[in-house]
């Protein structure tokens, strides 16, 4: 990585203090977490808070790199929790309750992974206030922190929301404090700098703007992602001293073919036959050295009988060794295959996160759903990395819930406005005409006469009318009919998949379609193009039978057994 940091006129404004902190990993364990970057600024600084920024950065760094077994995203979240507690204590001790409001803070980490097609980076980001983090790829420039909002906690705001994404070679990251951002935008410098790759090019622009830059104060940090050199392992002196051919065969035998096994056995037996001779042929100097140490050596004569016995013993040991190597080899292959499966899922997640950066939520949603489905067989007991797969599945679900507008209601509101008898009508009145569905014959009946008939209607489960007739067919898909003829089947990209919807409702006055899926304890609202609007689910929805929608479409009454629940959106 190429890192360029510029601090403009730090002492220009006495009421503003700021600083930046860049931390590199100090050991192999910390390398898994990558680099950590912090930019902090306090505005309207009435109290000397310069030491506070150093202490804050130190706390975040210590917590982030402490016990580096967790994923970078989890470590960053823990570090922010520690930072929140520190700042709340500082605000209380100094009597400055507005401290968090004055503080602008940007914290992000960059960790790299080496793949066959090159090096990639994961960025995890948290921010508060007006420091911007921009991402540039080719001609695209995106504010990747714009969706991060302050979380309210008690009387003071807390910053703990994290966003993540995947970055590629030659991507650029630009961090700017408020005044620097305003200046760069006014002089169109962001677009110019995003096309540069050398520090001298940037310095040249700053030199041209020297007079104007002297009037602002703040930080500009630029990171250009470049591949790190790959280290090549070399044998050490001990390894060079000995011939490792036989050891290599022992470590990595090939068991794919019988011939390979026979060759392997042959080489071992040959070694065992000549081994006694090699012992007897030790250099005389070694024997003399042993004599000097007063170690009495007897001439060892290896008879043919001894050789046969020793070969049998060694063969028994060898069989045990081979069994162990086979088991170890299979275990390693299983772990390698499992890791490849998890890496494939992670690649989909990273690609989806990139789509989210560029506001392509539909593509991100589809990719995350595919990744989630890929995790399902991996969370079974037989999978060797089950716990990692389960963690991955849960992290995907956290992203899918907001994308699919899922609201999980712990305690739904009970309603006394309806009774069970108010639900369950099989007939629909539309424009004074009575319609009904005859799923056994595949017919739609209008005023006692067949209005439409189709094989697709056989086994249909529910019908609703708004001018078009909407049907949940036997395959649990939604068909639309008009003038008695099939028009379309909605393509739904919703998580979780709609598998067994039981009831549908539409109205000419409403833009939405309402669905009831008892098996998944939810009510679903989509628009008439199939896009998700809202989902309500609850463990209390354990016996859903029917539902009614208000005239304005904003309230749904759900019949659950003998109870009626009310939800609004």
XYZ file of C-alpha atoms in Angstrom:
569
model
C 0.000 0.000 0.000
C 1.069 3.564 -0.665
C 0.017 5.923 2.132
C 0.139 9.714 1.838
C -0.829 11.934 4.760
C -1.103 15.728 4.674
C -1.873 17.928 7.686
C -2.704 21.501 6.749
C -1.899 24.303 9.225
C -2.514 22.459 12.525
C -2.172 25.670 14.613
C -4.280 27.888 12.379
C -7.452 27.562 14.474
C -7.052 27.353 18.225
C -10.581 26.069 18.796
C -9.993 22.988 16.599
C -7.613 20.159 17.427
C -7.099 17.074 15.309
C -4.722 14.175 14.853
C -4.277 11.010 12.831
C -2.975 7.603 13.893
C -1.815 4.807 11.585
C -1.008 1.436 13.144
C 0.747 -1.488 11.470
C 0.437 -5.048 12.824
C 3.415 -5.973 14.997
C 3.331 -9.780 14.694
C 1.892 -12.604 12.589
C -1.299 -12.822 14.652
C -1.979 -9.106 14.275
C -1.383 -9.332 10.517
C -4.698 -11.191 10.234
C -6.412 -8.021 11.479
C -4.475 -5.768 9.105
C -3.738 -2.061 9.477
C -5.750 0.305 11.676
C -6.338 3.997 10.878
C -7.862 6.650 13.132
C -8.578 10.312 12.378
C -10.045 12.391 15.192
C -11.063 16.036 15.455
C -12.632 18.114 18.237
C -14.308 21.389 17.295
C -15.212 24.280 19.644
C -12.471 23.063 21.940
C -12.833 25.015 25.181
C -10.854 22.470 27.230
C -7.394 21.216 26.283
C -8.320 17.848 24.790
C -5.127 17.099 22.855
C -4.151 14.288 25.246
C -7.681 12.910 25.010
C -7.206 12.106 21.307
C -4.002 10.200 22.050
C -5.659 8.243 24.852
C -8.691 7.488 22.666
C -6.538 6.199 19.809
C -4.469 4.098 22.214
C -7.604 2.463 23.686
C -9.008 1.656 20.239
C -5.677 0.201 19.108
C -5.154 -1.922 22.231
C -8.652 -3.398 22.091
C -8.484 -3.980 18.315
C -5.222 -5.940 18.402
C -5.861 -7.688 21.738
C -6.541 -11.427 21.284
C -6.456 -11.424 17.489
C -8.498 -14.625 16.999
C -11.708 -12.758 16.098
C -12.560 -11.366 12.675
C -11.568 -7.713 11.988
C -15.224 -6.589 11.970
C -15.865 -8.065 15.431
C -12.617 -6.625 16.786
C -13.500 -3.158 15.505
C -16.906 -3.337 17.159
C -15.341 -4.304 20.499
C -12.840 -1.454 20.164
C -15.681 1.017 19.581
C -17.518 -0.243 22.659
C -14.404 0.465 24.730
C -14.075 3.894 23.099
C -17.691 4.738 23.933
C -17.175 3.916 27.613
C -13.950 5.940 27.712
C -15.562 9.018 26.155
C -18.623 8.883 28.407
C -16.322 8.732 31.462
C -14.195 11.602 30.125
C -17.256 13.733 29.473
C -18.427 13.154 33.067
C -15.055 13.845 34.655
C -14.470 17.052 32.678
C -18.031 18.243 33.032
C -18.203 18.596 29.259
C -21.455 16.823 28.391
C -21.191 18.019 24.783
C -17.856 16.297 24.241
C -19.268 13.568 21.979
C -21.196 16.148 19.983
C -17.973 18.091 19.348
C -16.004 14.988 18.381
C -15.568 13.893 14.773
C -14.039 10.440 14.527
C -13.162 8.057 11.707
C -11.865 4.534 12.411
C -11.210 1.944 9.719
C -9.167 -1.189 9.224
C -7.674 -2.726 6.081
C -6.843 -6.444 5.998
C -5.574 -8.198 2.885
C -5.981 -11.710 1.498
C -4.010 -13.385 -1.257
C -6.043 -15.245 -3.896
C -5.108 -16.960 -7.130
C -6.347 -13.995 -9.137
C -4.475 -11.463 -6.994
C -4.610 -9.612 -3.705
C -7.814 -8.217 -2.209
C -8.526 -6.046 0.819
C -11.416 -5.903 3.255
C -12.293 -2.546 4.763
C -14.263 -2.234 8.011
C -15.382 1.277 8.834
C -17.005 3.210 11.674
C -17.415 6.972 11.853
C -19.047 9.824 13.682
C -19.435 13.397 12.549
C -18.193 15.208 9.482
C -15.017 13.346 8.544
C -15.515 11.765 5.112
C -14.118 8.514 3.765
C -14.272 8.365 -0.026
C -13.614 5.323 -2.194
C -12.343 5.680 -5.758
C -12.209 2.996 -8.453
C -11.460 4.101 -12.003
C -13.866 7.053 -12.473
C -16.282 6.155 -9.677
C -16.098 8.086 -6.381
C -18.361 6.999 -3.505
C -18.831 8.172 0.080
C -18.680 4.755 1.741
C -19.564 6.053 5.189
C -22.645 8.055 4.321
C -25.090 5.486 5.707
C -23.411 5.323 9.111
C -25.554 7.101 11.668
C -25.045 7.790 15.344
C -26.793 5.340 17.619
C -28.627 6.923 20.543
C -27.779 5.419 23.919
C -28.936 7.096 27.120
C -28.222 10.820 27.236
C -25.120 10.642 25.031
C -24.788 9.437 21.427
C -22.739 6.302 20.775
C -20.993 5.373 17.571
C -20.895 1.641 16.924
C -22.428 0.945 13.520
C -19.964 -0.676 11.115
C -19.961 -1.061 7.353
C -17.676 -3.375 5.386
C -16.618 -3.850 1.781
C -14.099 -5.463 -0.529
C -11.396 -3.460 -2.299
C -9.130 -4.336 -5.211
C -5.710 -3.429 -6.534
C -5.297 0.286 -7.431
C -8.438 1.304 -5.514
C -7.968 4.570 -3.607
C -9.235 5.560 -0.171
C -9.400 9.246 0.752
C -10.131 10.495 4.278
C -10.802 14.224 4.722
C -11.775 16.413 7.662
C -14.561 18.953 7.132
C -12.602 22.054 6.031
C -10.325 20.049 3.740
C -13.338 18.351 2.135
C -15.064 21.695 1.504
C -11.903 23.110 -0.070
C -11.266 20.032 -2.235
C -14.861 19.995 -3.495
C -14.784 23.736 -4.279
C -11.579 23.354 -6.321
C -12.474 19.977 -7.914
C -9.405 18.365 -6.331
C -11.005 15.054 -5.389
C -11.539 14.034 -9.016
C -8.009 15.152 -9.952
C -6.300 13.357 -7.069
C -8.280 10.174 -7.691
C -6.514 9.903 -11.063
C -3.011 10.270 -9.552
C -0.767 7.468 -8.325
C 2.398 9.343 -7.249
C 3.025 11.681 -4.341
C 4.844 14.240 -6.481
C 1.707 14.690 -8.614
C -0.317 15.472 -5.500
C 2.351 17.795 -4.119
C 2.399 19.669 -7.413
C -1.337 20.424 -7.128
C -0.950 21.483 -3.494
C 1.924 23.763 -4.478
C -0.286 25.426 -7.070
C -2.973 25.923 -4.386
C -0.484 26.931 -1.672
C -1.970 30.361 -0.997
C -5.540 29.077 -0.690
C -4.497 26.036 1.352
C -2.845 28.304 3.928
C -6.338 29.428 5.012
C -7.663 25.980 5.933
C -6.852 23.526 8.686
C -7.320 19.761 8.639
C -6.164 16.342 7.461
C -6.077 14.588 4.108
C -5.139 10.896 4.063
C -4.754 9.007 0.782
C -4.199 5.240 0.553
C -3.532 3.541 -2.792
C -3.876 -0.233 -2.599
C -0.845 -2.030 -4.020
C -0.016 -5.747 -3.776
C 2.510 -6.703 -1.108
C 5.541 -8.729 -2.267
C 5.078 -12.471 -1.743
C 7.716 -13.998 0.544
C 9.427 -17.118 -0.829
C 10.356 -19.774 1.712
C 14.025 -20.838 1.619
C 15.616 -23.824 3.293
C 17.651 -22.994 6.372
C 21.143 -24.280 7.075
C 19.888 -27.337 8.955
C 17.702 -28.375 6.048
C 20.563 -27.984 3.576
C 22.833 -30.217 5.677
C 20.663 -33.285 5.189
C 19.123 -34.975 2.185
C 15.360 -34.459 2.550
C 14.236 -36.667 -0.344
C 13.151 -39.528 1.871
C 11.522 -37.215 4.437
C 9.613 -35.546 1.654
C 8.299 -38.917 0.525
C 7.267 -39.719 4.077
C 5.402 -36.437 4.427
C 3.669 -36.379 1.098
C 3.207 -39.915 -0.211
C 1.004 -40.340 -3.223
C -1.777 -42.812 -2.611
C -3.646 -42.209 -5.836
C -2.263 -45.280 -7.597
C -1.109 -48.741 -6.449
C 2.213 -48.327 -8.303
C 3.007 -45.263 -6.238
C 2.431 -47.229 -3.029
C 4.667 -50.088 -4.205
C 7.434 -47.665 -5.128
C 7.087 -46.015 -1.742
C 7.348 -49.386 0.082
C 10.312 -50.364 -2.079
C 12.243 -47.227 -1.194
C 11.561 -47.730 2.539
C 12.654 -51.397 2.463
C 15.809 -50.478 0.553
C 16.560 -47.884 3.190
C 16.088 -50.416 6.012
C 18.407 -52.952 4.337
C 21.266 -50.513 3.946
C 20.649 -48.750 7.270
C 22.843 -51.133 9.376
C 25.667 -50.854 6.845
C 25.468 -47.073 7.007
C 25.758 -47.242 10.805
C 28.850 -49.457 10.579
C 30.370 -47.098 8.058
C 30.331 -44.061 10.345
C 33.532 -42.064 9.971
C 36.360 -43.142 12.203
C 36.676 -39.650 13.600
C 33.189 -39.879 15.137
C 34.142 -43.182 16.839
C 37.336 -41.573 18.147
C 35.336 -38.672 19.474
C 33.017 -41.041 21.301
C 36.031 -42.837 22.807
C 37.322 -39.540 24.137
C 34.007 -39.126 25.948
C 34.726 -42.517 27.469
C 31.795 -44.121 25.781
C 32.585 -47.732 25.148
C 31.513 -48.865 21.754
C 31.153 -52.497 20.815
C 31.398 -53.666 17.304
C 27.895 -54.397 16.198
C 27.463 -57.240 13.791
C 24.133 -57.316 11.993
C 23.262 -60.848 11.016
C 20.771 -61.779 8.292
C 18.353 -62.972 11.003
C 18.581 -59.619 12.810
C 17.977 -57.813 9.561
C 14.807 -59.820 8.895
C 13.475 -59.117 12.393
C 14.335 -55.452 12.192
C 12.610 -55.202 8.812
C 9.427 -56.769 10.240
C 9.477 -54.363 13.196
C 10.050 -51.374 10.986
C 7.335 -52.533 8.583
C 4.856 -52.685 11.459
C 5.873 -49.180 12.489
C 5.654 -48.125 8.860
C 2.111 -49.459 8.506
C 1.068 -47.439 11.548
C 2.842 -44.414 10.138
C 1.180 -44.788 6.749
C -2.230 -45.148 8.398
C -1.588 -41.945 10.309
C -0.398 -40.147 7.156
C -3.465 -41.296 5.216
C -5.770 -40.085 7.999
C -3.874 -36.802 8.260
C -3.870 -36.344 4.494
C -7.615 -36.959 4.255
C -8.224 -34.632 7.182
C -6.160 -31.893 5.559
C -7.989 -32.364 2.271
C -11.325 -32.141 4.085
C -10.274 -28.930 5.840
C -8.921 -27.503 2.576
C -12.182 -28.285 0.763
C -14.183 -26.801 3.629
C -12.075 -23.640 3.576
C -12.578 -23.345 -0.164
C -16.341 -23.559 0.348
C -16.238 -20.842 2.990
C -13.965 -18.657 0.849
C -16.421 -18.967 -2.039
C -19.233 -17.770 0.249
C -17.088 -14.917 1.573
C -16.316 -13.845 -2.005
C -20.067 -13.561 -2.679
C -20.529 -11.536 0.510
C -17.729 -9.158 -0.457
C -19.145 -8.748 -3.943
C -22.567 -8.003 -2.447
C -21.020 -5.420 -0.124
C -19.473 -3.738 -3.146
C -22.925 -3.576 -4.764
C -24.211 -1.938 -1.568
C -21.472 0.684 -1.760
C -22.768 1.614 -5.204
C -26.433 1.452 -4.030
C -27.264 -1.622 -6.129
C -29.381 -3.216 -3.409
C -31.265 -5.655 -5.640
C -28.036 -7.282 -6.876
C -26.615 -7.319 -3.346
C -29.789 -8.922 -1.995
C -29.710 -11.694 -4.586
C -26.019 -12.448 -3.974
C -26.451 -12.525 -0.196
C -29.422 -14.882 -0.536
C -27.309 -17.220 -2.690
C -24.486 -17.041 -0.144
C -26.937 -17.773 2.694
C -28.265 -20.857 0.869
C -24.676 -22.024 0.336
C -24.126 -21.978 4.113
C -27.103 -24.233 4.904
C -25.462 -27.624 4.144
C -22.275 -26.421 5.848
C -23.996 -25.840 9.197
C -24.817 -29.544 9.572
C -23.013 -31.639 12.195
C -20.950 -33.543 9.635
C -19.247 -30.402 8.289
C -15.735 -30.044 9.678
C -15.897 -26.236 10.010
C -19.484 -26.089 11.215
C -18.946 -23.268 13.749
C -17.312 -20.976 11.161
C -20.136 -21.726 8.720
C -22.740 -20.911 11.389
C -21.050 -17.579 12.162
C -20.990 -16.789 8.449
C -24.677 -17.686 8.096
C -25.628 -15.393 10.987
C -23.571 -12.492 9.605
C -25.351 -12.851 6.238
C -28.744 -12.849 7.960
C -27.875 -9.555 9.676
C -27.415 -7.986 6.242
C -30.442 -9.675 4.666
C -32.930 -8.568 7.352
C -32.768 -4.814 6.567
C -32.506 -5.438 2.817
C -35.739 -7.449 2.950
C -37.547 -5.042 5.321
C -38.053 -7.698 8.004
C -39.516 -6.529 11.307
C -39.346 -9.137 14.033
C -42.091 -8.387 16.576
C -41.537 -9.889 20.019
C -44.827 -8.785 21.542
C -47.449 -8.076 18.849
C -50.417 -5.929 19.858
C -53.613 -7.798 20.646
C -56.763 -6.320 19.092
C -60.347 -6.534 20.382
C -61.906 -4.932 17.279
C -62.503 -8.242 15.502
C -63.620 -11.755 16.253
C -62.974 -15.014 14.432
C -66.344 -14.798 12.660
C -65.236 -11.574 10.921
C -62.624 -13.573 8.954
C -62.740 -16.413 6.465
C -65.105 -15.412 3.635
C -64.485 -17.529 0.521
C -66.300 -15.102 -1.812
C -65.007 -11.777 -3.135
C -67.286 -8.900 -4.097
C -65.799 -6.638 -6.768
C -67.930 -3.931 -8.419
C -71.082 -5.551 -7.071
C -70.173 -8.897 -8.655
C -69.485 -12.016 -6.617
C -66.370 -14.018 -7.511
C -65.195 -17.335 -6.127
C -62.480 -19.894 -6.833
C -63.053 -23.551 -7.683
C -59.533 -25.017 -7.367
C -60.644 -28.624 -7.939
C -61.894 -27.813 -11.449
C -59.405 -24.993 -12.134
C -62.180 -22.399 -12.501
C -62.882 -18.820 -11.503
C -66.632 -18.355 -10.975
C -68.343 -14.988 -11.527
C -71.992 -14.630 -10.526
C -72.421 -18.431 -10.611
C -70.891 -18.781 -14.107
C -67.441 -19.822 -15.245
C -65.451 -16.634 -15.905
C -62.092 -18.270 -16.474
C -60.722 -21.792 -16.657
C -57.134 -23.063 -16.823
C -55.031 -26.017 -15.800
C -52.843 -23.513 -13.946
C -55.820 -22.818 -11.665
C -56.137 -26.444 -10.538
C -55.072 -26.661 -6.904
C -54.962 -22.857 -6.492
C -54.979 -21.745 -2.845
C -56.220 -18.161 -2.728
C -57.606 -15.367 -4.933
C -57.829 -11.545 -4.769
C -59.181 -8.926 -7.206
C -58.301 -5.316 -8.019
C -59.281 -5.275 -11.707
C -56.827 -8.062 -12.350
C -57.293 -11.362 -10.560
C -54.340 -12.505 -8.459
C -53.943 -16.197 -7.672
C -51.640 -18.198 -5.402
C -51.238 -21.304 -7.552
C -50.481 -24.871 -6.468
C -46.757 -24.220 -6.939
C -47.021 -21.387 -4.379
C -46.319 -18.733 -6.999
C -48.400 -15.628 -7.726
C -50.187 -15.474 -11.098
C -52.062 -12.493 -12.508
C -55.097 -12.923 -14.781
C -56.929 -10.264 -16.784
C -60.111 -10.695 -18.833
C -60.045 -14.377 -17.934
C -56.523 -14.976 -19.318
C -53.191 -15.541 -17.617
C -50.901 -12.495 -17.917
C -47.809 -13.083 -15.787
C -46.201 -14.878 -12.855
C -44.399 -12.588 -10.407
C -40.675 -13.133 -9.964
C -39.986 -12.613 -6.274
C -36.521 -11.948 -4.845
C -37.365 -12.087 -1.145
C -35.572 -13.482 1.896
C -36.566 -15.893 3.290
C -38.019 -17.513 0.160
C -41.806 -17.504 -0.032
C -42.517 -21.230 -0.003
C -46.075 -21.786 1.230
C -48.229 -18.636 1.097
C -51.834 -19.416 2.054
C -53.734 -16.178 1.438
C -53.480 -13.118 -0.841
C -55.199 -9.727 -0.649
C -55.281 -6.755 -3.069
C -57.499 -3.715 -3.501
C -58.053 -1.252 -6.393
C -57.349 1.573 -3.922
C -53.971 0.156 -2.789
C -50.642 -0.286 -4.558
C -49.599 -3.327 -2.582
C -50.156 -7.094 -2.470
C -50.573 -8.649 0.990
C -49.592 -12.279 1.615
C -49.943 -14.596 4.598
C -47.415 -17.408 5.134
C -48.314 -19.276 8.353
C -45.459 -21.772 8.091
C -42.894 -18.964 8.445
C -45.026 -17.010 10.920
C -45.178 -13.877 8.806
C -47.234 -11.421 6.801
C -45.591 -10.055 3.641
C -46.274 -6.840 1.756
C -44.970 -6.411 -1.804
C -45.744 -3.994 -4.600
C -47.473 -5.197 -7.755
C -44.144 -5.629 -9.522
C -42.984 -8.072 -6.833
C -40.640 -5.758 -4.877
C -40.566 -6.156 -1.113
C -42.188 -3.393 0.944
C -42.368 -4.881 4.444
C -42.374 -8.166 6.344
C -43.803 -8.747 9.808
C -42.819 -11.906 11.654
C -43.204 -13.078 15.239
C -42.889 -16.249 17.267
C -46.392 -15.412 18.517
C -47.736 -15.912 14.960
C -47.794 -19.662 15.548
C -51.297 -20.427 14.260
C -52.057 -17.895 11.503
C -55.363 -18.534 9.753
C -56.441 -15.337 8.002
C -55.994 -11.555 7.860
C -57.833 -8.292 7.122
C -56.289 -5.066 5.757
C -57.523 -1.547 6.571
C -58.837 0.746 3.823
C -55.625 2.793 3.760
C -53.514 -0.396 3.758
C -51.465 0.683 6.784
C -52.963 -1.698 9.346
C -53.222 -5.485 9.222
C -55.289 -7.602 11.591
C -54.019 -11.178 11.822
C -56.194 -14.045 13.022
C -53.928 -16.343 15.028
C -55.937 -19.198 16.507
C -58.614 -17.432 18.557
C -56.521 -14.254 18.969
C -56.362 -11.231 16.670
C -53.069 -9.312 16.421
C -52.694 -5.830 14.956
C -49.613 -4.564 13.084
C -49.060 -1.183 11.472
C -46.507 0.202 9.040
